[in-house]
């Protein structure tokens, strides 16, 4: 009797040892995880960049108005109108920011240490065909070899009205307000404007 019990225990032990193990190339085996990517910081889907887009940006602090320009009480397209700048009027720039909606993309392939399937975001345009990006939770650049499938954006008219360049300016009479998406001269040295004050 004890011999039979011993044989049964031995068979059970051998059966446990021969349990099925997933082969190395099995789909049930865990694959390298794609790093999670937090989206860039936004408010209502809008990313704010301190400065102007494009090569050279807008480092000068005194801008000359090119066309009649509305000055708003707040940084909103529906804010109260304070004044209208006349063409040729100089303003002192106190703050500049660009608002945009980040473009979401999925890496298809390429270089650096990015893997296919990772999510990246395109931010502001820097000039000469280059943009800034949001990669793995921080601002970065992308190598030309990285291939990304960019998603089509659908932006509501209300959000669209908030996007673009915003600048807080001070007029010579001391009045301060915000201007939005207007044309100025003498924003920076790369513009090649004459008689600038900076």
Coordinates of N, CA and C in Angstrom, one line a residue:
X1 N 0.8 -1.2 0.0 CA 0.0 0.0 0.0 C 0.9 1.2 0.0
X2 N 1.9 1.2 0.9 CA 2.7 2.4 0.9 C 3.5 2.5 -0.3
X3 N 3.8 1.4 -1.0 CA 4.5 1.4 -2.3 C 3.7 2.2 -3.4
X4 N 2.4 1.9 -3.4 CA 1.5 2.5 -4.4 C 1.4 4.0 -4.1
X5 N 1.3 4.4 -2.9 CA 1.2 5.9 -2.5 C 2.5 6.6 -3.0
X6 N 3.6 5.9 -2.7 CA 4.9 6.5 -3.1 C 5.0 6.7 -4.6
X7 N 4.5 5.7 -5.4 CA 4.5 5.8 -6.9 C 3.6 6.9 -7.3
X8 N 2.4 7.1 -6.7 CA 1.5 8.1 -7.1 C 2.1 9.5 -6.8
X9 N 2.7 9.7 -5.7 CA 3.4 11.0 -5.3 C 4.5 11.3 -6.3
X10 N 5.3 10.3 -6.7 CA 6.3 10.5 -7.7 C 5.8 10.9 -9.0
X11 N 4.7 10.2 -9.5 CA 4.1 10.6 -10.8 C 3.6 12.0 -10.7
X12 N 2.9 12.4 -9.6 CA 2.4 13.7 -9.5 C 3.5 14.8 -9.5
X13 N 4.6 14.5 -8.9 CA 5.8 15.4 -8.9 C 6.4 15.5 -10.3
X14 N 6.5 14.4 -11.0 CA 7.0 14.5 -12.3 C 6.1 15.2 -13.3
X15 N 4.8 15.1 -13.1 CA 3.8 15.8 -13.9 C 3.9 17.3 -13.7
X16 N 4.1 17.7 -12.4 CA 4.3 19.1 -12.1 C 5.5 19.7 -12.8
X17 N 6.6 18.9 -12.8 CA 7.8 19.4 -13.4 C 7.7 19.5 -14.9
X18 N 6.8 18.8 -15.5 CA 6.7 18.9 -17.0 C 5.6 19.8 -17.4
X19 N 5.2 20.8 -16.6 CA 4.2 21.7 -17.0 C 4.6 22.5 -18.2
X20 N 3.7 22.9 -19.0 CA 4.0 23.6 -20.2 C 4.6 24.9 -20.0
X21 N 5.6 25.3 -20.7 CA 6.3 26.6 -20.5 C 6.3 27.2 -21.9
X22 N 5.9 28.5 -21.9 CA 5.8 29.2 -23.2 C 7.2 29.4 -23.8
X23 N 7.3 29.0 -25.1 CA 8.6 29.2 -25.8 C 9.0 30.7 -25.9
X24 N 10.2 30.9 -26.2 CA 10.8 32.3 -26.2 C 10.0 33.2 -27.1
X25 N 9.7 32.7 -28.3 CA 9.0 33.5 -29.3 C 7.5 33.5 -29.2
X26 N 7.0 33.0 -28.1 CA 5.5 32.9 -27.9 C 4.9 34.3 -27.7
X27 N 3.7 34.6 -28.3 CA 3.1 35.9 -28.1 C 2.6 36.1 -26.6
X28 N 2.6 35.0 -25.9 CA 2.2 35.1 -24.5 C 3.3 35.7 -23.6
X29 N 4.5 35.6 -24.1 CA 5.7 36.1 -23.4 C 5.7 37.6 -23.5
X30 N 6.0 38.3 -22.4 CA 6.0 39.8 -22.4 C 7.0 40.4 -23.3
X31 N 6.6 41.4 -24.1 CA 7.5 42.1 -25.0 C 7.9 43.4 -24.3
X32 N 9.0 44.0 -24.8 CA 9.5 45.2 -24.2 C 8.3 46.3 -24.2
X33 N 8.2 46.9 -23.0 CA 7.1 47.9 -22.9 C 7.4 49.2 -23.6
X34 N 6.4 49.8 -24.2 CA 6.6 51.1 -24.9 C 6.5 52.1 -23.8
X35 N 7.4 53.0 -23.6 CA 7.3 54.0 -22.5 C 6.1 54.8 -22.6
X36 N 5.4 55.0 -21.5 CA 4.2 55.9 -21.5 C 4.6 57.3 -21.7
X37 N 3.8 58.0 -22.5 CA 4.2 59.4 -22.7 C 3.0 60.3 -22.2
X38 N 3.4 61.2 -21.3 CA 2.4 62.1 -20.8 C 2.3 63.2 -21.9
X39 N 1.1 63.7 -22.2 CA 1.1 64.8 -23.2 C 1.7 66.1 -22.6
X40 N 2.0 67.1 -23.4 CA 2.6 68.3 -22.9 C 1.5 69.1 -22.1
X41 N 2.0 69.9 -21.2 CA 1.0 70.7 -20.4 C 0.2 71.6 -21.2
X42 N -1.1 71.5 -21.1 CA -2.0 72.4 -21.8 C -3.1 72.9 -20.9
X43 N -3.8 73.9 -21.3 CA -5.0 74.4 -20.7 C -6.1 74.3 -21.7
X44 N -7.1 73.5 -21.5 CA -8.2 73.3 -22.5 C -7.6 72.9 -23.8
X45 N -6.6 72.1 -23.8 CA -6.0 71.6 -25.0 C -5.0 72.5 -25.7
X46 N -4.8 73.7 -25.1 CA -3.9 74.7 -25.7 C -2.6 74.7 -25.0
X47 N -1.5 74.6 -25.8 CA -0.1 74.7 -25.2 C 0.4 76.1 -25.4
X48 N 1.0 76.6 -24.3 CA 1.6 78.0 -24.4 C 3.1 78.0 -24.4
X49 N 3.7 78.6 -25.4 CA 5.1 78.7 -25.5 C 5.5 80.2 -25.3
X50 N 6.5 80.4 -24.4 CA 6.9 81.8 -24.1 C 7.8 82.3 -25.2
X51 N 7.3 83.1 -26.1 CA 8.1 83.6 -27.2 C 7.3 83.5 -28.5
X52 N 8.0 83.8 -29.6 CA 7.5 83.8 -31.0 C 8.0 82.5 -31.7
X53 N 7.2 82.0 -32.6 CA 7.6 81.0 -33.5 C 8.6 81.5 -34.5
X54 N 9.3 80.6 -35.1 CA 10.1 81.0 -36.3 C 11.6 81.3 -35.9
X55 N 12.4 81.3 -37.0 CA 13.8 81.6 -36.8 C 14.1 82.9 -36.2
X56 N 14.8 83.0 -35.1 CA 15.2 84.2 -34.5 C 14.2 84.7 -33.5
X57 N 12.9 84.2 -33.5 CA 11.9 84.6 -32.6 C 11.6 86.1 -32.6
X58 N 11.4 86.6 -31.5 CA 11.1 88.1 -31.4 C 11.8 88.7 -30.1
X59 N 13.1 88.7 -30.1 CA 13.8 89.2 -28.9 C 13.8 90.7 -28.6
X60 N 13.5 91.5 -29.6 CA 13.5 92.9 -29.4 C 12.3 93.3 -28.5
X61 N 12.5 94.4 -27.7 CA 11.5 94.9 -26.8 C 10.7 96.1 -27.3
X62 N 11.0 96.6 -28.4 CA 10.3 97.8 -28.9 C 9.9 97.4 -30.4
X63 N 8.6 97.3 -30.6 CA 8.0 97.0 -31.9 C 7.3 98.2 -32.5
X64 N 7.3 98.2 -33.8 CA 6.7 99.3 -34.6 C 5.5 98.7 -35.3
X65 N 4.3 99.3 -35.1 CA 3.1 98.8 -35.7 C 3.0 99.0 -37.2
X66 N 2.6 98.0 -38.0 CA 2.6 98.1 -39.4 C 1.1 98.4 -39.9
X67 N 0.2 98.1 -39.1 CA -1.2 98.3 -39.5 C -2.1 98.6 -38.3
X68 N -3.3 99.1 -38.5 CA -4.1 99.4 -37.3 C -4.3 98.1 -36.5
X69 N -4.0 98.2 -35.2 CA -3.9 97.1 -34.3 C -4.8 97.3 -33.0
X70 N -5.7 96.4 -32.8 CA -6.6 96.5 -31.6 C -5.8 96.1 -30.4
X71 N -5.9 96.9 -29.3 CA -5.3 96.6 -28.0 C -6.5 96.1 -27.1
X72 N -6.4 94.9 -26.5 CA -7.4 94.3 -25.7 C -7.0 94.4 -24.2
X73 N -8.1 94.4 -23.4 CA -7.9 94.5 -21.9 C -7.3 93.3 -21.3
X74 N -7.7 92.1 -22.0 CA -7.2 90.8 -21.5 C -6.7 90.0 -22.6
X75 N -6.2 88.9 -22.3 CA -5.6 87.9 -23.2 C -6.8 87.0 -23.7
X76 N -7.7 87.6 -24.4 CA -8.9 86.9 -24.9 C -9.4 87.6 -26.1
X77 N -9.8 86.9 -27.2 CA -10.4 87.5 -28.3 C -11.7 88.2 -28.1
X78 N -12.3 87.9 -27.0 CA -13.6 88.6 -26.7 C -13.5 89.7 -25.6
X79 N -12.2 90.0 -25.3 CA -12.0 91.0 -24.2 C -12.4 92.4 -24.7
X80 N -12.5 93.3 -23.8 CA -12.9 94.7 -24.1 C -11.7 95.4 -24.8
X81 N -12.1 96.2 -25.9 CA -11.1 96.9 -26.7 C -10.7 98.2 -25.9
X82 N -9.4 98.3 -25.7 CA -8.9 99.5 -25.0 C -8.6 100.6 -26.0
X83 N -8.0 100.3 -27.1 CA -7.5 101.3 -28.1 C -7.2 100.6 -29.4
X84 N -6.8 101.4 -30.4 CA -6.3 100.9 -31.7 C -5.0 101.6 -31.9
X85 N -3.9 100.8 -32.1 CA -2.6 101.3 -32.5 C -2.6 101.8 -33.9
X86 N -2.0 103.0 -34.1 CA -1.9 103.5 -35.5 C -0.7 102.9 -36.2
X87 N -0.7 102.8 -37.5 CA 0.5 102.3 -38.2 C 1.7 103.3 -37.9
X88 N 2.9 102.7 -37.6 CA 4.1 103.5 -37.2 C 4.2 103.7 -35.8
X89 N 3.2 103.4 -35.0 CA 3.3 103.6 -33.5 C 4.2 102.6 -32.9
X90 N 5.0 103.1 -31.9 CA 5.9 102.2 -31.2 C 5.3 101.7 -29.9
X91 N 5.5 100.5 -29.6 CA 5.1 99.9 -28.3 C 6.2 99.2 -27.6
X92 N 6.2 99.2 -26.3 CA 7.2 98.5 -25.5 C 6.6 97.1 -25.2
X93 N 7.3 96.1 -25.5 CA 6.8 94.7 -25.3 C 7.2 94.2 -23.9
X94 N 6.1 93.8 -23.1 CA 6.4 93.3 -21.7 C 6.3 91.8 -21.6
X95 N 5.6 91.2 -22.5 CA 5.5 89.7 -22.5 C 5.0 89.2 -23.8
X96 N 5.5 88.1 -24.2 CA 5.1 87.5 -25.5 C 4.9 86.0 -25.3
X97 N 3.8 85.5 -25.9 CA 3.6 84.0 -25.9 C 2.9 83.6 -27.1
X98 N 3.1 82.3 -27.5 CA 2.4 81.7 -28.6 C 1.6 80.6 -28.1
X99 N 0.4 80.5 -28.5 CA -0.5 79.5 -28.2 C -0.8 78.5 -29.4
X100 N -0.7 77.2 -29.1 CA -0.9 76.3 -30.2 C -1.5 75.0 -29.6
X101 N -2.1 74.2 -30.5 CA -2.6 72.9 -30.1 C -1.5 71.9 -30.6
X102 N -0.9 71.1 -29.6 CA 0.1 70.1 -30.0 C -0.4 69.1 -30.9
X103 N 0.4 68.7 -31.9 CA 0.0 67.7 -32.9 C 0.5 66.3 -32.4
X104 N -0.4 65.4 -32.2 CA -0.1 64.1 -31.7 C 0.4 63.2 -32.8
X105 N 1.5 62.4 -32.6 CA 2.0 61.5 -33.6 C 2.4 60.2 -33.0
X106 N 2.4 59.2 -33.8 CA 2.9 57.8 -33.4 C 4.1 57.4 -34.2
X107 N 5.2 57.1 -33.5 CA 6.4 56.7 -34.2 C 6.2 55.4 -35.0
X108 N 6.5 55.5 -36.2 CA 6.4 54.3 -37.1 C 7.8 53.6 -37.2
X109 N 8.8 54.4 -37.1 CA 10.2 53.8 -37.2 C 11.2 54.9 -37.2
X110 N 12.4 54.5 -37.1 CA 13.5 55.5 -37.1 C 14.6 55.3 -36.2
X111 N 15.2 56.4 -35.9 CA 16.5 56.3 -35.1 C 16.3 56.7 -33.7
X112 N 17.4 57.2 -33.1 CA 17.5 57.6 -31.7 C 17.1 56.4 -30.9
X113 N 16.5 56.6 -29.7 CA 16.1 55.5 -28.9 C 14.6 55.3 -28.9
X114 N 13.9 55.9 -29.9 CA 12.4 55.8 -29.9 C 12.0 54.4 -30.6
X115 N 10.9 53.9 -30.1 CA 10.4 52.6 -30.6 C 9.1 52.9 -31.4
X116 N 8.9 52.0 -32.3 CA 7.6 52.0 -33.0 C 6.5 51.9 -32.0
X117 N 5.5 52.8 -32.2 CA 4.3 52.8 -31.3 C 4.4 53.9 -30.2
X118 N 5.6 54.5 -30.0 CA 5.6 55.6 -29.0 C 4.9 56.8 -29.5
X119 N 4.4 57.6 -28.6 CA 3.6 58.8 -28.9 C 4.5 60.0 -28.7
X120 N 4.5 60.9 -29.6 CA 5.3 62.1 -29.5 C 4.3 63.3 -29.9
X121 N 4.7 64.5 -29.6 CA 3.9 65.7 -29.9 C 4.7 66.7 -30.6
X122 N 4.2 67.3 -31.6 CA 4.9 68.5 -32.3 C 4.4 69.7 -31.6
X123 N 5.4 70.6 -31.3 CA 5.1 71.9 -30.6 C 5.3 73.0 -31.6
X124 N 6.0 74.1 -31.1 CA 6.2 75.3 -31.9 C 7.2 75.1 -33.0
X125 N 7.0 75.8 -34.1 CA 7.9 75.9 -35.2 C 9.1 76.7 -34.9
X126 N 10.3 76.2 -35.1 CA 11.5 76.9 -34.7 C 12.2 77.7 -35.9
X127 N 11.8 77.3 -37.1 CA 12.4 77.9 -38.3 C 13.3 76.9 -39.1
X128 N 13.5 77.2 -40.4 CA 14.3 76.4 -41.2 C 13.9 74.9 -41.3
X129 N 12.6 74.7 -41.2 CA 12.0 73.3 -41.2 C 12.1 72.5 -39.9
X130 N 12.5 73.2 -38.8 CA 12.6 72.4 -37.6 C 11.5 72.9 -36.6
X131 N 11.1 71.9 -35.8 CA 10.1 72.2 -34.7 C 10.6 71.7 -33.4
X132 N 10.0 72.1 -32.3 CA 10.2 71.5 -31.0 C 9.2 70.4 -30.8
X133 N 9.5 69.4 -30.0 CA 8.7 68.3 -29.8 C 8.6 68.0 -28.3
X134 N 7.6 67.2 -28.0 CA 7.4 66.7 -26.6 C 7.6 65.2 -26.7
X135 N 8.6 64.7 -26.0 CA 9.0 63.3 -26.1 C 9.2 62.8 -24.7
X136 N 8.5 61.7 -24.3 CA 8.7 61.1 -23.0 C 8.6 62.1 -21.9
X137 N 7.7 63.0 -21.9 CA 7.4 63.9 -20.8 C 8.3 65.2 -20.8
X138 N 9.1 65.5 -21.9 CA 9.9 66.7 -21.9 C 10.1 67.2 -23.3
X139 N 10.5 68.5 -23.4 CA 10.8 69.1 -24.7 C 12.0 68.4 -25.3
X140 N 12.0 68.2 -26.6 CA 13.1 67.6 -27.2 C 13.1 67.9 -28.7
X141 N 14.1 67.4 -29.4 CA 14.1 67.5 -30.9 C 14.1 66.1 -31.4
X142 N 13.7 66.0 -32.7 CA 13.7 64.6 -33.3 C 14.7 64.6 -34.4
X143 N 15.4 63.5 -34.5 CA 16.3 63.2 -35.6 C 15.5 63.1 -36.9
X144 N 16.1 63.5 -38.0 CA 15.5 63.4 -39.3 C 15.1 61.9 -39.7
X145 N 15.8 61.0 -39.1 CA 15.5 59.6 -39.4 C 14.2 59.0 -38.8
X146 N 13.7 59.7 -37.8 CA 12.5 59.2 -37.1 C 11.3 59.5 -38.0
X147 N 10.5 58.4 -38.2 CA 9.3 58.5 -39.0 C 8.1 58.5 -38.1
X148 N 7.2 59.5 -38.3 CA 6.1 59.7 -37.4 C 4.8 59.8 -38.2
X149 N 3.8 59.1 -37.8 CA 2.5 59.3 -38.5 C 1.7 60.3 -37.6
X150 N 1.5 61.5 -38.2 CA 0.9 62.6 -37.5 C -0.6 62.5 -37.6
X151 N -1.3 62.8 -36.6 CA -2.8 62.8 -36.6 C -3.3 64.1 -37.1
X152 N -4.5 64.0 -37.8 CA -5.2 65.2 -38.3 C -5.8 65.9 -37.1
X153 N -5.7 67.2 -37.1 CA -6.2 68.0 -36.0 C -7.6 68.5 -36.3
X154 N -8.5 68.5 -35.4 CA -9.8 69.2 -35.5 C -9.9 70.2 -34.4
X155 N -9.8 71.4 -34.7 CA -9.8 72.5 -33.7 C -11.1 73.3 -33.8
X156 N -11.8 73.5 -32.7 CA -13.0 74.2 -32.7 C -12.8 75.7 -33.0
X157 N -13.7 76.4 -33.6 CA -13.5 77.9 -33.8 C -13.2 78.6 -32.5
X158 N -13.8 78.2 -31.4 CA -13.5 78.9 -30.1 C -12.1 78.8 -29.7
X159 N -11.5 77.6 -29.9 CA -10.1 77.4 -29.6 C -9.2 78.1 -30.6
X160 N -9.6 78.0 -31.9 CA -8.8 78.6 -32.9 C -8.6 80.1 -32.7
X161 N -9.6 80.7 -32.2 CA -9.6 82.2 -31.9 C -8.6 82.5 -30.8
X162 N -8.2 81.6 -30.0 CA -7.2 81.8 -28.9 C -5.8 81.6 -29.3
X163 N -5.6 80.9 -30.5 CA -4.2 80.5 -30.9 C -3.4 81.6 -31.5
X164 N -2.1 81.3 -31.6 CA -1.3 82.3 -32.3 C -0.5 83.2 -31.3
X165 N 0.1 84.3 -31.8 CA 0.9 85.2 -31.0 C 0.1 86.1 -30.2
X166 N 0.4 86.2 -28.9 CA -0.2 87.2 -28.0 C 1.0 88.0 -27.4
X167 N 0.8 89.3 -27.3 CA 1.9 90.2 -26.7 C 1.2 91.2 -25.8
X168 N 1.8 91.4 -24.6 CA 1.3 92.5 -23.7 C 2.3 93.6 -24.0
X169 N 1.7 94.7 -24.4 CA 2.4 95.9 -24.8 C 2.1 97.1 -24.0
X170 N 3.0 98.1 -23.9 CA 2.8 99.3 -23.2 C 3.0 100.4 -24.3
X171 N 2.0 101.3 -24.4 CA 2.0 102.4 -25.3 C 2.8 103.5 -24.7
X172 N 3.2 104.5 -25.5 CA 4.0 105.6 -25.0 C 3.2 106.5 -23.9
X173 N 1.8 106.4 -24.0 CA 1.0 107.1 -23.0 C 0.8 106.3 -21.7
X174 N 1.5 105.1 -21.6 CA 1.4 104.3 -20.4 C 0.3 103.3 -20.4
X175 N -0.5 103.3 -21.4 CA -1.6 102.3 -21.5 C -1.0 100.9 -21.8
X176 N -1.5 99.9 -21.1 CA -1.0 98.5 -21.2 C -2.2 97.6 -21.7
X177 N -2.0 96.8 -22.6 CA -3.0 95.8 -23.1 C -2.4 94.7 -23.9
X178 N -3.2 93.9 -24.4 CA -2.8 92.7 -25.2 C -3.1 92.9 -26.7
X179 N -2.2 92.5 -27.5 CA -2.4 92.5 -29.0 C -2.3 91.0 -29.4
X180 N -3.0 90.7 -30.5 CA -3.1 89.3 -30.9 C -3.0 89.2 -32.4
X181 N -2.1 88.4 -32.9 CA -1.9 88.0 -34.3 C -1.9 89.3 -35.2
X182 N -1.0 90.2 -34.9 CA -0.9 91.4 -35.8 C 0.5 91.5 -36.3
X183 N 0.7 92.4 -37.2 CA 2.0 92.6 -37.8 C 2.7 93.8 -37.3
X184 N 4.0 93.5 -36.9 CA 4.9 94.5 -36.4 C 6.2 94.5 -37.1
X185 N 6.9 95.6 -37.1 CA 8.3 95.6 -37.5 C 9.2 95.6 -36.3
X186 N 10.5 95.4 -36.5 CA 11.5 95.5 -35.4 C 11.3 94.5 -34.3
X187 N 10.8 93.3 -34.6 CA 10.6 92.3 -33.6 C 11.9 91.6 -33.3
X188 N 12.9 91.6 -34.2 CA 14.1 90.9 -34.0 C 15.1 91.3 -35.2
X189 N 16.3 91.0 -35.0 CA 17.3 91.5 -36.0 C 17.3 90.7 -37.3
X190 N 16.7 89.5 -37.3 CA 16.7 88.7 -38.6 C 15.6 89.3 -39.6
X191 N 14.7 90.1 -39.1 CA 13.7 90.7 -40.0 C 14.3 91.7 -41.0
X192 N 15.4 92.3 -40.6 CA 16.1 93.3 -41.5 C 15.4 94.6 -41.5
X193 N 14.6 95.0 -40.6 CA 13.9 96.3 -40.6 C 14.9 97.4 -40.2
X194 N 14.6 98.6 -40.7 CA 15.5 99.7 -40.5 C 15.0 100.6 -39.3
X195 N 15.9 101.3 -38.7 CA 15.6 102.3 -37.7 C 15.0 101.7 -36.5
X196 N 15.4 100.5 -36.1 CA 14.8 99.8 -34.9 C 15.4 100.4 -33.7
X197 N 14.8 100.2 -32.5 CA 15.2 100.8 -31.3 C 16.0 99.8 -30.4
X198 N 16.0 98.5 -30.7 CA 16.7 97.6 -29.9 C 18.1 97.2 -30.5

